[in-house]
Structure formats: structure tokens, C-alpha cells
Tab-separated table of C-alpha atoms in Angstrom:
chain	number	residue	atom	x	y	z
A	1	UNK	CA	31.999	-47.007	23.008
A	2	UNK	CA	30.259	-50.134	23.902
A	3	UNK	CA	32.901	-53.358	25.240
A	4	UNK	CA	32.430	-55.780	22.570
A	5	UNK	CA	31.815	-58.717	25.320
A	6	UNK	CA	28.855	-56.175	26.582
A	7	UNK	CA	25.824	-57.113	25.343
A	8	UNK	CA	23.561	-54.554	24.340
A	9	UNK	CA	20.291	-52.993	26.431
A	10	UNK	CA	17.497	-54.671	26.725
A	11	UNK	CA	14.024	-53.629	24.737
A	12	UNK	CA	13.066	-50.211	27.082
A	13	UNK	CA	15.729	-49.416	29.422
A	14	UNK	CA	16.480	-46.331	27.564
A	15	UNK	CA	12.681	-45.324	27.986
A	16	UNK	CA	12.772	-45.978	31.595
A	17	UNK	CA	16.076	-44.616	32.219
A	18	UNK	CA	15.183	-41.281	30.787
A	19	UNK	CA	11.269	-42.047	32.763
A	20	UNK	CA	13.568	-42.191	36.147
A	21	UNK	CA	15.731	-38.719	35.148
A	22	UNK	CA	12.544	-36.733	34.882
A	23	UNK	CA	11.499	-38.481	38.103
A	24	UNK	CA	14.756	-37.355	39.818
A	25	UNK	CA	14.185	-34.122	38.769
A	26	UNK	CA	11.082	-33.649	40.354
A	27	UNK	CA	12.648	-35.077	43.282
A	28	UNK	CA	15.881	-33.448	43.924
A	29	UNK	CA	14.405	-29.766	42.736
A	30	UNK	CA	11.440	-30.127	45.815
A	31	UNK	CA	14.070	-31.454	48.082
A	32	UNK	CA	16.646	-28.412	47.255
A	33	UNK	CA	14.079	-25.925	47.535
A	34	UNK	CA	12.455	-26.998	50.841
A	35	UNK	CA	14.180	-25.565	53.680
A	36	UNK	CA	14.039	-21.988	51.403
A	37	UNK	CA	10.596	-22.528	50.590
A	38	UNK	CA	9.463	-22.411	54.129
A	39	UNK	CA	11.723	-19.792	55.398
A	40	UNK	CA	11.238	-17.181	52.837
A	41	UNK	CA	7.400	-17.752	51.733
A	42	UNK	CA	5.760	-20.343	54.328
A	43	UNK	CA	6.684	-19.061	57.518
A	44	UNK	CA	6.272	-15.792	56.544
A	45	UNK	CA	2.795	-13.867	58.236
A	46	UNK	CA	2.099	-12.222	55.033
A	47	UNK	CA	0.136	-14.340	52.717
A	48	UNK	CA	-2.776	-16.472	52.794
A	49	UNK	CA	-2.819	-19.063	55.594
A	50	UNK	CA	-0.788	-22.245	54.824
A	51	UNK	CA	-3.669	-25.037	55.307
A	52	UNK	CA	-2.709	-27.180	58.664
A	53	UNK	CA	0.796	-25.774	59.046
A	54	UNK	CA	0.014	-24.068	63.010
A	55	UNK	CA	-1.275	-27.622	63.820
A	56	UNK	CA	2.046	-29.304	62.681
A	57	UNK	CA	4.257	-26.634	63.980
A	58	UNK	CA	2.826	-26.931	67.387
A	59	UNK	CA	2.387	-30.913	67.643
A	60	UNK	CA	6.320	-30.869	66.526
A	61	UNK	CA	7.345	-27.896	68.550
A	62	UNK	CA	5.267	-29.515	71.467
A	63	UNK	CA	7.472	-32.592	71.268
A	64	UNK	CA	11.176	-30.517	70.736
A	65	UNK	CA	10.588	-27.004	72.432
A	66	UNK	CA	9.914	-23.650	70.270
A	67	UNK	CA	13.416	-22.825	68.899
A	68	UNK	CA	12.836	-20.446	66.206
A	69	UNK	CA	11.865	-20.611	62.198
A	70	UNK	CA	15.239	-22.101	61.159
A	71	UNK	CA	14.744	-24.917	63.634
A	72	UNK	CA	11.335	-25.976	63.051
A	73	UNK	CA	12.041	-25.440	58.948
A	74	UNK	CA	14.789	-28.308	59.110
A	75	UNK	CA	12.754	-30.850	61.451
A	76	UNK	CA	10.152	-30.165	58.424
A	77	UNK	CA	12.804	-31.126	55.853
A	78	UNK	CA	13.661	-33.904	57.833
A	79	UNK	CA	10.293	-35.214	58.445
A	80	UNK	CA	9.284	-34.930	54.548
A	81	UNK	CA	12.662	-36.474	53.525
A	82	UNK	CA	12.372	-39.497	56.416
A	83	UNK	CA	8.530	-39.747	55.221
A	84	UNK	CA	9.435	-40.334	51.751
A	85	UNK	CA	11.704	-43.298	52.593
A	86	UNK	CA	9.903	-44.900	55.125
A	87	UNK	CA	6.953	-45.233	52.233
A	88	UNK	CA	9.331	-46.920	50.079
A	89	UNK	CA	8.924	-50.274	51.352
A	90	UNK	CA	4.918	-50.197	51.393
A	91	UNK	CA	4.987	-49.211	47.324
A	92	UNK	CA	7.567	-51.910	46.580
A	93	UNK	CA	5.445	-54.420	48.849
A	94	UNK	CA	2.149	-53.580	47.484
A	95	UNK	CA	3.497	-53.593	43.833
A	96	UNK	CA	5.266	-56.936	44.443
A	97	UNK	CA	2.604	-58.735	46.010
A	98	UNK	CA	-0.281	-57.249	43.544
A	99	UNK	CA	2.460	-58.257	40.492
A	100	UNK	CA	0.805	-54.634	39.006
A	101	UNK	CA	3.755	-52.349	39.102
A	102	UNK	CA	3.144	-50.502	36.234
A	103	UNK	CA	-0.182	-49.328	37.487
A	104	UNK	CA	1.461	-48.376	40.576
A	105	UNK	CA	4.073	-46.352	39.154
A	106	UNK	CA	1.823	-44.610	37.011
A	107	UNK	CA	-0.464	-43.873	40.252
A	108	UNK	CA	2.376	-42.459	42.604
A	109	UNK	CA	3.148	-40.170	38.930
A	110	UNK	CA	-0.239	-38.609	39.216
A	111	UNK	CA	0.037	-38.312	43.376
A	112	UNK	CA	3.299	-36.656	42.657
A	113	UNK	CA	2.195	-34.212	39.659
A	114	UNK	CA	-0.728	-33.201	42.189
A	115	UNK	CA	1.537	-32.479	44.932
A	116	UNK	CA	3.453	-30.420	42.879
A	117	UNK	CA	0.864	-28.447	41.747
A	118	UNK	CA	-0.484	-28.026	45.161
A	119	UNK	CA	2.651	-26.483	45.842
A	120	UNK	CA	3.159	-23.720	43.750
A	121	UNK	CA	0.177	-21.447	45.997
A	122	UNK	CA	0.669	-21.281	49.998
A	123	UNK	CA	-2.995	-22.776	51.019
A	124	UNK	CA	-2.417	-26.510	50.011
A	125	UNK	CA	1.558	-26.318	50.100
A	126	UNK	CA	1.431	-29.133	53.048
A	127	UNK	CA	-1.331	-31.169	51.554
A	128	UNK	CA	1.134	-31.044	48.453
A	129	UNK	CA	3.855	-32.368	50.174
A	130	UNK	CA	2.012	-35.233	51.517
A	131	UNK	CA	0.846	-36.436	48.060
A	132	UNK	CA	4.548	-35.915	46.572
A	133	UNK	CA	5.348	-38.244	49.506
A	134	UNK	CA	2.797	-40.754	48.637
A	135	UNK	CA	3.838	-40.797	44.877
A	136	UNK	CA	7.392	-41.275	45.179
A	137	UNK	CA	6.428	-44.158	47.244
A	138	UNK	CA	4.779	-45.738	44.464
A	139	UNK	CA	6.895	-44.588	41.729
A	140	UNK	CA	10.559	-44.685	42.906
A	141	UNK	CA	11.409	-47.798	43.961
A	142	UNK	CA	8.982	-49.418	41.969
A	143	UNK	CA	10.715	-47.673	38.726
A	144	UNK	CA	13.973	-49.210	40.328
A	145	UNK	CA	12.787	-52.487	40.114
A	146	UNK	CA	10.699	-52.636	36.651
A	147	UNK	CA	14.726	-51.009	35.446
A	148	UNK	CA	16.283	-54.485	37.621
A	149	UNK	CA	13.909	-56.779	35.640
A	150	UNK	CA	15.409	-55.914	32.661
A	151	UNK	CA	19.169	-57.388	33.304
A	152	UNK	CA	18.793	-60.364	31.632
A	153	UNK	CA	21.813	-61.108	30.209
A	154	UNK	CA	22.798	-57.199	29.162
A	155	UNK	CA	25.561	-56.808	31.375
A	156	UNK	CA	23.842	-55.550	34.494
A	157	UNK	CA	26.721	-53.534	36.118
A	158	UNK	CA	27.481	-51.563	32.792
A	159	UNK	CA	23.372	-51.572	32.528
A	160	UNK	CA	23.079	-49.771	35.541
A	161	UNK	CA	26.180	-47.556	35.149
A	162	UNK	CA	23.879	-45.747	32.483
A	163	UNK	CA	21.112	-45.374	34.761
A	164	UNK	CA	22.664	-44.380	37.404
A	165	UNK	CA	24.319	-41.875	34.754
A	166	UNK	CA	20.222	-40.700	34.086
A	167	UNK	CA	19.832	-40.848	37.818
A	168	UNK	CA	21.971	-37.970	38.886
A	169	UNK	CA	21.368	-35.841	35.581
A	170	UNK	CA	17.806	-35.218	36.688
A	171	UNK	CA	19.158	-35.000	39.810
A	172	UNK	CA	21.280	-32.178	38.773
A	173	UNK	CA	19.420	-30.338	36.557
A	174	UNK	CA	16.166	-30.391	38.928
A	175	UNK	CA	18.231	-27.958	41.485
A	176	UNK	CA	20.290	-26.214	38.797
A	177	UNK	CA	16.920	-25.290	36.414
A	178	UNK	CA	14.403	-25.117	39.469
A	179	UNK	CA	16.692	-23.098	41.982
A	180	UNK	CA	17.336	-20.631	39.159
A	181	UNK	CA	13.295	-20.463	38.119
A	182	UNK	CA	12.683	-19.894	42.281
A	183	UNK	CA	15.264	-17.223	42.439
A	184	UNK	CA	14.129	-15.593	39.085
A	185	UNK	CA	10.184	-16.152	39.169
A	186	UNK	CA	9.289	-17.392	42.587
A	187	UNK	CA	8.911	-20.520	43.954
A	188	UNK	CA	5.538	-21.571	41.803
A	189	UNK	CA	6.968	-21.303	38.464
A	190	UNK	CA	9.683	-23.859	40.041
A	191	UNK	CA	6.991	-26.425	41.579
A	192	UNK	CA	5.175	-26.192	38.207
A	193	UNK	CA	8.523	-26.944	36.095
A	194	UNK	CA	8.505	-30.085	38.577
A	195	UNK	CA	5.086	-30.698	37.667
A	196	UNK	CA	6.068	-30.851	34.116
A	197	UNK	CA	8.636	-33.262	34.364
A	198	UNK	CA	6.717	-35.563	36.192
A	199	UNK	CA	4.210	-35.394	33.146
A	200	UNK	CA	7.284	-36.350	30.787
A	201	UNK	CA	7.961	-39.006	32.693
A	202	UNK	CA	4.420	-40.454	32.652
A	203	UNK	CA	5.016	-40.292	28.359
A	204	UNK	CA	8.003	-42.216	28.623
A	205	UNK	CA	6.685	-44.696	31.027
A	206	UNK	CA	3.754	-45.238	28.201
A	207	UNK	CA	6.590	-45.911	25.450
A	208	UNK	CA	8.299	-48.406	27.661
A	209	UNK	CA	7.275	-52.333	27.082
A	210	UNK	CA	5.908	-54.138	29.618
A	211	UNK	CA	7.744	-55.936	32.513
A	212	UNK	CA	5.935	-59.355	33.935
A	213	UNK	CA	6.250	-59.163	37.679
A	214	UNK	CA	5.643	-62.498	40.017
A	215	UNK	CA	3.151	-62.214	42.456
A	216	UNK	CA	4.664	-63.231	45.159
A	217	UNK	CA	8.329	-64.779	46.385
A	218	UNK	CA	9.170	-68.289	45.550
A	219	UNK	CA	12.044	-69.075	48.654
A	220	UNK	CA	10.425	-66.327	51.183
A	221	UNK	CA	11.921	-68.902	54.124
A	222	UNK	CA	15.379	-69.105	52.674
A	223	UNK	CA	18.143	-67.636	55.156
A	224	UNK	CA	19.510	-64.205	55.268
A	225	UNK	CA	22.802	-63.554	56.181
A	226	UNK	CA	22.375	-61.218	58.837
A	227	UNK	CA	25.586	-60.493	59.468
A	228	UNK	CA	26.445	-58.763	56.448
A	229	UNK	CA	23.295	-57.233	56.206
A	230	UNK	CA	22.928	-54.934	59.716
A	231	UNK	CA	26.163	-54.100	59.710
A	232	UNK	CA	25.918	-52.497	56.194
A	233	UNK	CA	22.456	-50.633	57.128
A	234	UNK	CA	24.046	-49.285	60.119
A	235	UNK	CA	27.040	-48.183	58.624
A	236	UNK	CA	25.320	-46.740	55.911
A	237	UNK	CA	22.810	-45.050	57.779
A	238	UNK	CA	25.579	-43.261	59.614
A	239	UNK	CA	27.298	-42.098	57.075
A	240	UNK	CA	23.772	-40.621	55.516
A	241	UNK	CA	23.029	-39.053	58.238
A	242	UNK	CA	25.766	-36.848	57.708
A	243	UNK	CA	25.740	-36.637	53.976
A	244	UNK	CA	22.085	-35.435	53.926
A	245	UNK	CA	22.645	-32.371	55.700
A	246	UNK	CA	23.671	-30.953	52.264
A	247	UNK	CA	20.939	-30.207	50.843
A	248	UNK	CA	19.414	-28.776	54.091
A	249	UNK	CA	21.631	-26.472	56.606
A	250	UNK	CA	24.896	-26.488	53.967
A	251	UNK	CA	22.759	-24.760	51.927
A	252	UNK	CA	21.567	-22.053	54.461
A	253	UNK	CA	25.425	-22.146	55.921
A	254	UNK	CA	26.517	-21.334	52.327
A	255	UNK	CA	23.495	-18.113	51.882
A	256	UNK	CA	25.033	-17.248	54.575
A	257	UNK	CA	28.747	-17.229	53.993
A	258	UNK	CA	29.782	-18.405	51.066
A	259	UNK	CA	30.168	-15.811	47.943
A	260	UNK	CA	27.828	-17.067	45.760
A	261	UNK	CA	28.162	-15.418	42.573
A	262	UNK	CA	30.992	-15.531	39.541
A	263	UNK	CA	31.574	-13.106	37.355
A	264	UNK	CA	28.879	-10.446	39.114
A	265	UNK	CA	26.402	-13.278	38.563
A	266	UNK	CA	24.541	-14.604	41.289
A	267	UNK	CA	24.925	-18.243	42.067
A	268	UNK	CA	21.984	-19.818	43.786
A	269	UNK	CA	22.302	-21.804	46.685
A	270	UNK	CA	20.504	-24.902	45.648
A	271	UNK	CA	23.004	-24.859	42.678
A	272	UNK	CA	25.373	-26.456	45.239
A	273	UNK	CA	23.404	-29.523	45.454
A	274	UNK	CA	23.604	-29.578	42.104
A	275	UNK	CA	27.120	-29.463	41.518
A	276	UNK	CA	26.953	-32.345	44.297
A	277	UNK	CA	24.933	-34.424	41.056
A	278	UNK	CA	27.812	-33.199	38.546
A	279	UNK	CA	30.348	-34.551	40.532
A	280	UNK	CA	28.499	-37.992	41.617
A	281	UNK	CA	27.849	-38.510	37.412
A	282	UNK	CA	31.594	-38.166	37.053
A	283	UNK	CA	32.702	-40.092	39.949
A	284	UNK	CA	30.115	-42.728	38.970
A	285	UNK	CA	31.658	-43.213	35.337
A	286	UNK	CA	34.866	-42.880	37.053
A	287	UNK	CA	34.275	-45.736	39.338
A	288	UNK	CA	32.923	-47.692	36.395
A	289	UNK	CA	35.740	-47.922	34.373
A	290	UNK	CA	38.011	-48.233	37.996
A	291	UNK	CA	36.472	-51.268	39.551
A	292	UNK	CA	36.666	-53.704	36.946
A	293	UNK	CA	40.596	-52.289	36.132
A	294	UNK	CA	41.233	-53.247	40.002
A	295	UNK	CA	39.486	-56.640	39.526
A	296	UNK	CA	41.116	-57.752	36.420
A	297	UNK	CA	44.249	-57.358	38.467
A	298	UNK	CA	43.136	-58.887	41.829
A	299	UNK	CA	43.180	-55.704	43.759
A	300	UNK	CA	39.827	-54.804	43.931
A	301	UNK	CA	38.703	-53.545	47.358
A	302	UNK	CA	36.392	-55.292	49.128
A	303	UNK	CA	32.795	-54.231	49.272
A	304	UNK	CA	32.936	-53.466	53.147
A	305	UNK	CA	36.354	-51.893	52.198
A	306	UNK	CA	34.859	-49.404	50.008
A	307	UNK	CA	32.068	-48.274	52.243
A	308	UNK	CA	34.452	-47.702	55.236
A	309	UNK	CA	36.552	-45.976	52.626
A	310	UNK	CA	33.338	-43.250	51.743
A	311	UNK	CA	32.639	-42.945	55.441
A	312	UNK	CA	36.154	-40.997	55.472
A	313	UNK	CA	35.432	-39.448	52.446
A	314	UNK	CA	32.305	-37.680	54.096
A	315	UNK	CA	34.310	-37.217	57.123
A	316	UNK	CA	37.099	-35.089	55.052
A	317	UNK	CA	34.311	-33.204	53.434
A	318	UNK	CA	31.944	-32.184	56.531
A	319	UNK	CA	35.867	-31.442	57.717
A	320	UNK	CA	36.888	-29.119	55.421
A	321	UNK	CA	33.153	-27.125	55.536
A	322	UNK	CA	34.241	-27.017	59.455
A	323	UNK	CA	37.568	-25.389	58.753
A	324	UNK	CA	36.047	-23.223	56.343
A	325	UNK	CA	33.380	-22.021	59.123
A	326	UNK	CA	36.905	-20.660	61.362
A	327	UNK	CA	37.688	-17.787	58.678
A	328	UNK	CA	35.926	-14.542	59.200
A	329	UNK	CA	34.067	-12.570	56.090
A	330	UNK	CA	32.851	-14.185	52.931
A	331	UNK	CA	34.104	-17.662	52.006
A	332	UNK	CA	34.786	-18.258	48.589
A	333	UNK	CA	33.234	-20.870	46.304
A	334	UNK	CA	36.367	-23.047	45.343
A	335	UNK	CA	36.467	-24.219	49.392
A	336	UNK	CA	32.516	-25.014	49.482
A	337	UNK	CA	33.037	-27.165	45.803
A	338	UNK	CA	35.886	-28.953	47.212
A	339	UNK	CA	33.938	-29.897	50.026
A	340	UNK	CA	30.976	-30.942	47.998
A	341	UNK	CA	33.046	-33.116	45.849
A	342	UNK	CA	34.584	-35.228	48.677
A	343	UNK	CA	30.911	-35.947	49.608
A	344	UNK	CA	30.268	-36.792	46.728
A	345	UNK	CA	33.208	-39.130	46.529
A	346	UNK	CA	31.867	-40.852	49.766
A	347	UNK	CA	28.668	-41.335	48.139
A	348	UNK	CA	30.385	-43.313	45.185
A	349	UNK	CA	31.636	-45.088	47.483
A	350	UNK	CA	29.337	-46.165	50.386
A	351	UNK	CA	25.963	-46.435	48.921
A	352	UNK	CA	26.756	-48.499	46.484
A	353	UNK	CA	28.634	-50.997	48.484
A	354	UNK	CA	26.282	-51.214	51.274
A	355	UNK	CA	23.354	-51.934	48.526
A	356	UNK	CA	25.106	-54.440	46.948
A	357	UNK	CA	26.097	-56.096	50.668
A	358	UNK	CA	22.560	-55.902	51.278
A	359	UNK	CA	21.172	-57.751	47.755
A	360	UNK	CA	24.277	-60.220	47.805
A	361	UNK	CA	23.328	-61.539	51.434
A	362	UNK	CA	19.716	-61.945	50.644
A	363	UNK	CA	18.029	-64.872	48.591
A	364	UNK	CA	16.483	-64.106	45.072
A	365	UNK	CA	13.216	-64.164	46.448
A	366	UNK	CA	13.703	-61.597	49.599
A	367	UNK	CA	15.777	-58.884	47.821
A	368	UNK	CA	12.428	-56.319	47.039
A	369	UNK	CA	12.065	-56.851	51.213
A	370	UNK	CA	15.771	-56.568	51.674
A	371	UNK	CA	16.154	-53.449	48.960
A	372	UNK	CA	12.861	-52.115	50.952
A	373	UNK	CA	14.618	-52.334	54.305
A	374	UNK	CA	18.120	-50.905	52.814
A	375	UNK	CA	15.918	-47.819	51.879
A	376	UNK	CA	14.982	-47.337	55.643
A	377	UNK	CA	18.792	-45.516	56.377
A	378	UNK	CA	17.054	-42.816	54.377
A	379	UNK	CA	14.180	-42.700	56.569
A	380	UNK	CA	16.441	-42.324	59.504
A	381	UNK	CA	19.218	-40.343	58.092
A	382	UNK	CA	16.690	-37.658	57.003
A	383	UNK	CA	15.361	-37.950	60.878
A	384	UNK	CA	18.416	-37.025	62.179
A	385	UNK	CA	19.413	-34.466	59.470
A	386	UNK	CA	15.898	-32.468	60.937
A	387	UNK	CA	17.145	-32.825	64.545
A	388	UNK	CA	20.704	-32.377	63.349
A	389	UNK	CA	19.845	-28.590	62.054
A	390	UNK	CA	17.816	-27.651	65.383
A	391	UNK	CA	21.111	-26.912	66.450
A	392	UNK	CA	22.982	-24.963	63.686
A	393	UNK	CA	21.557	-21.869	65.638
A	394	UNK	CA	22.262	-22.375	69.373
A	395	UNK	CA	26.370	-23.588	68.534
A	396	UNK	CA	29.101	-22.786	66.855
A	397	UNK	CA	29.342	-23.782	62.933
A	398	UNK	CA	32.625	-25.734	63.371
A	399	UNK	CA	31.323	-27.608	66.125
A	400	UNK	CA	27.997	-28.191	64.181
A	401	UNK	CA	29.798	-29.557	61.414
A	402	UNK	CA	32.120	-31.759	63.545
A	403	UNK	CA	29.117	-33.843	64.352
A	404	UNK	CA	28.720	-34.344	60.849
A	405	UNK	CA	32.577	-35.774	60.599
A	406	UNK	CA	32.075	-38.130	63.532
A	407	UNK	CA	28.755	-39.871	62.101
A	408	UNK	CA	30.370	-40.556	58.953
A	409	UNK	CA	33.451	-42.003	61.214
A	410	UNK	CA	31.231	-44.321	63.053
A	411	UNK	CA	29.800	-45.450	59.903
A	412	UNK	CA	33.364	-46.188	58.370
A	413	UNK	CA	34.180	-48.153	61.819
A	414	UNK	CA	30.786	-50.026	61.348
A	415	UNK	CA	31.908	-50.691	58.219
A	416	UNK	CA	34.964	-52.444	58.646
A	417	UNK	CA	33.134	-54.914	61.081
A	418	UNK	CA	31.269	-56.503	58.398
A	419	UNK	CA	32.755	-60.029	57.724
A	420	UNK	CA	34.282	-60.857	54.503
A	421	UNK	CA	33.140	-63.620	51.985
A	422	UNK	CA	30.367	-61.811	49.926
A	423	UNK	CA	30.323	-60.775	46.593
A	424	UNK	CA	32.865	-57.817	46.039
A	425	UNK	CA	31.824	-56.182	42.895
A	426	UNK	CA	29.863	-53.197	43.981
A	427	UNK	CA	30.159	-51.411	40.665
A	428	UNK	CA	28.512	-47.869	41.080
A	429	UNK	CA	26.001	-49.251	38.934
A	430	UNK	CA	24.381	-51.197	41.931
A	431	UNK	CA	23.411	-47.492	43.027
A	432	UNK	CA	20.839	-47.151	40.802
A	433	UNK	CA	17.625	-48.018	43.155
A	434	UNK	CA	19.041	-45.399	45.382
């Protein structure tokens, strides 16, 4: 039920929100399936040749040292996952300075559809991925932003509550559907399902009115306030790095040794990342209705508050996946989920914050630049979340997963270093260009 002093949507956010949760789906499916993909089909002998893949294996290898298929899969997944947040900046730039983002978001939709499809036989599988990360740098944050010009006077955190709310359901259901189509029907049938979505997205992008975007910024000299804003990136960044490792080695960890089935049914293991979008849909809604109770009685955290506060929340959860890693046999599921949702809870919590840190310190005219550099902790966390797995093999799991709870430490530390006196309401909603 809609607050009464909440005015409603504006003319195609519910278009573009739904455009962005087939988007996500695309997305998060390719990203859950990755590290699997190459070590069950890709770096397999049998099977056509994979076009360019012994090049890239032994420039990267060349660099790091041959360590095995489990190794050189996760510096893959971290190079595709750094690669499609370093772009993010160049698609926001070019559509910003062009003022033609629709025609760039419907360009990095057909780049991504074309990846996909590349993807479901083994000769163009890398070509695919390096169109999928070429499209999401057109479409993503630029899909972000057409959502941001919308505000207006509709009540912008409650506005971007809901998408945030169509954010993680494609982000759950890509993993949950696709992981189940991969383990059922192979990996193809899954890339094409992607595919699909991607082309549903495209129709809903059609239906969606038109957003005018200024060619260029009006106060591009005005001052930044730096201090808020590297300390946020940092401490973000930091707690990322840990946080991405789920959908890479937790998910081998937990083929591994977690019990994945209920009831005699067997659970895939990409189905954990998408209980991790569940749980960030709930906590999102959660936080929602929890920030603006807080405020309303003057003890509302303060944004660098909150993103220290997620840092531990990581911590606990990379923590308990440690502990977990002690027991000999078969862990069950309930420890894994637990785990899971305290990331999640960090998530809620630190993005969010740091984001709205970021926008808050930066003039009107400099937040696509700002937003653009805010995206680069995903270009390094994924970088480090490659390296990060190199070692899962050569050391001990709880040790592995210790690093894990002292990056997401350091991040909370960082966090607390960031100088009051910005804006404090860092509603969940602020999330949404994430």
C-alpha cells in the first residue's frame, strides 16, 4: 500500500523496471554459471576447439604460473566480471556526452543477445563473452540512469526501493531458472534462456517513453568532496572483494561439501546465489520500511555507519563458511544459507551507503563521472576475487575463507574514517544503479 504523502511513479518506470529485471537475469544467470561452464565443458579436451582460449590461457598463465584448471577458471571469472565493470564508465560517458542513451542501451541489448548466443556452442564461447561484456557496458548503467531521470518529484527513495525490488528478482530467478536448465539440459539451453530475456527486455525498453538526456555537464568544475568520496570507494571495494567470491569458489566449495539436495532432490549449486537475491529482496524491503522508522526518531545511523556496519556483516558470513570448512563429511544446507544471508545483509548495508556517499559528495553535474568511478570497486573486486580463488587449491579452506573475513574488516575500518556531515539517508533504494 502506497504512503499517501508518496507520490505516484512517473510515466515508464514500471516498463523500465521490469526492462532492468530481464537484464539482471541475463546477467546474474552467465555470472553463476561461469566458473562451471569452463570446468565441466570448456576446459574439457573433448569437444570442438574453444576459439582463442590456448592463447588466453597461456598469456594469463604466463603472467601467474600454470596452477591447474580450477585456478585458471576463477582468474577467467575474475577477468570477465572486472571487464564488465571497468566498461561501465565508457557506456555511461559515451551515452552522456552523445545525450543518445536510448540508442545505446538498445545497442549493448543486441551485443549482449549475441554473446549469449555465441555461448551456447564451445567454438565462439570466448568471443561471446566479450560481446556480453561490451553490452552490459552500454546497457547497464545506462538503464540505471534513464530509471534516475525519472525521480522527479515521485519520491525517489520509495521509487527506487521498487527497482531495486526488480533488480534482484531477475537476479534471482536468472541462477534459480538457468542453473536448473544447465543441470537438466546442458549449458546451451541455459545461455539461450539468457538470450531470451535479453530479447524481452529490448520489448519493454520499446514500450517505455522517452527520457531527454543533456549533452553534456553544466558545473563540470564544481568541487568534489574528496574526502567522503575515496574513503567510501575503498571501503567498499574491500568489502566486495570479499562478497564476490560467492558466486565463484563458494559455489565450487559448496559442490564440493555442502549436501545439496532436499527431499532426494538435487539442489544446484548456482541456486545458492540465488537464494543470495531472495534474501537481498527481503532485506531491501526490510531496510525500506527501517530507515525512515530510525529517522523519524533521530536515530538513524549514519551513512558511513552503515557501511562499516555491512563490512562486519560480510566478515560474520565468510566466518561462519570458515567454521563450517573445520567439520569433516557433508555439510548441511541450513549452515551454507545462514552464511549467505549475512552476506547478503552486508550488501544491504554497504553498497548502498557507499553509493549514496559517493552521489551526495559530488555536484549535480559530475554524478554520471562519480556513479562511473563508484562502479570501478567492481572492476577491482572481481580482480581480486580471480586471484583470490588461485589459491582455494594450494591452502586450507578455513584459511582461504579467513582472507575473505579480513577484507571485509578493512573495509568496515575504512569505513569508519569517512568524516561525517553528508547526507545520511542511504535508503536501499540508492542501490539500484548497482
Amino acid at each position: 500500500m502506497r504512503d499517501r504523502d508518496t507520490p505516484p511513479p512517473a510515466p515508464g518506470f514500471w516498463t523500465l523496471a521490469g526492462a532492468e529485471a530481464w537484464e539482471r537475469f541475463a546477467i546474474q544467470g552467465a555470472k553463476s554459471l561461469l566458473t562451471l561452464f569452463l570446468l565441466t565443458d570448456l576446459l574439457r579436451p573433448s569437444g570442438p576447439p574453444v576459439l582463442g582460449l590456448a592463447g588466453l590461457r597461456a598469456a594469463i598463465e604466463g603472467m601467474t604460473g600454470t596452477r591447474g584448471d580450477i585456478a585458471f577458471a576463477s582468474q577467467l571469472y575474475g577477468l570477465y566480471g572486472a571487464l564488465t565493470y571497468l566498461i561501465l564508465p565508457l557506456g555511461g560517458w559515451l551515452a552522456d556526452r552523445s545525450g543518445r542513451r536510448r540508442v545505446a542501451m538498445f545497442v549493448g541489448a543486441e551485443l549482449m543477445a549475441a554473446g549469449l548466443v555465441a555461448l551456447t556452442g564451445r567454438p565462439l564461447a570466448l568471443v561471446g563473452l566479450g560481446l556480453l561484456i561490451g553490452g552490459i557496458g552500454l546497457l547497464k548503467g545506462n538503464l540505471a540512469a534513464e530509471v534516475g531521470a525519472l525521480r522527479g518529484s515521485a519520491g525517489g527513495e520509495r521509487l527506487f526501493a521498487a527497482y531495486l525490488a526488480f533488480l534482484n528478482g531477475g537476479a534471482l530467478l536468472g541462477p534459480l531458472l538457468c542453473g536448473w536448465l544447465a543441470e537438466r539440459y546442458g549449458f546451451g539451453t541455459a545461455f539461450a534462456a539468457m538470450a531470451a530475456s535479453i530479447a524481452v527486455a529490448v520489448l519493454l525498453l520499446r514500450a517505455a517513453p522517452r527520457v531527454t538526456v543533456a549533452a553534456a555537464a553544466r558545473d563540470e568544475g564544481a568541487a568534489v568532496a574528496w574526502r567522503q568520496v575515496v574513503p567510501a570507494i575503498v571501503a567498499v571495494t574491500l568489502c566486495f572483494c570479499a562478497y564476490e567470491q560467492l558466486t565463484n569458489i563458494v559455489l565450487v566449495w559448496a559442490e564440493a561439501r555442502v549436501a545439496l539436495s532436499v527431499g532426494g532432490f538435487a539442489v544446484p549449486p548456482g541456486w545458492l546465489a540465488a537464494a543470495d537475491g531472495l534474501f537481498t529482496i527481503a532485506l531491501a524491503l526490510g531496510a525500506y520500511r527501517l530507515w525512515p522508522w530510525l529517522a523519524r526518531r533521530r536515530c538513524e545511523p549514519a551513512a558511513g555507519i552503515k557501511l562499516a556496519l555491512g563490512g562486519v556483516a560480510i566478515a560474520l558470513g565468510y566466518g561462519l563458511i570458515a567454521l563450517l570448512s573445520m567439520r569433516v563429511g557433508a555439510v548441511g544446507l541450513t549452515g551454507p544459507l545462514a552464511a549467505i544471508l549475512l552476506l547478503g545483509i552486508g550488501v544491504v548495508l554497504s553498497w548502498p551507503s557507499a553509493l549514496a556517499i559517493v552521489t551526495a559528495a559530488a555536484p549535480p553535474g559530475r554524478r554520471g563521472m562519480m556513479t562511473g568511478l563508484f562502479y570501478l570497486h567492481g572492476f577491482v573486486a572481481h580482480l581480486v576475487v580471480g586471484q583470490l580463488g588461485t589459491l582455494y587449491p594450494v591452502m586450507s579452506a578455513p584459511r582461504f575463507w579467513m582472507i575473505h573475513v579480513a577484507l571485509a574488516l578493512a573495509g568496515a575500518v575504512v569505513a569508519l574514517a569517512i568524516p561525517r556531515g553528508q547526507a545520511t539517508t542511504t535508503s536501499t533504494a540508492e542501490s539500484a544503479s548497482a
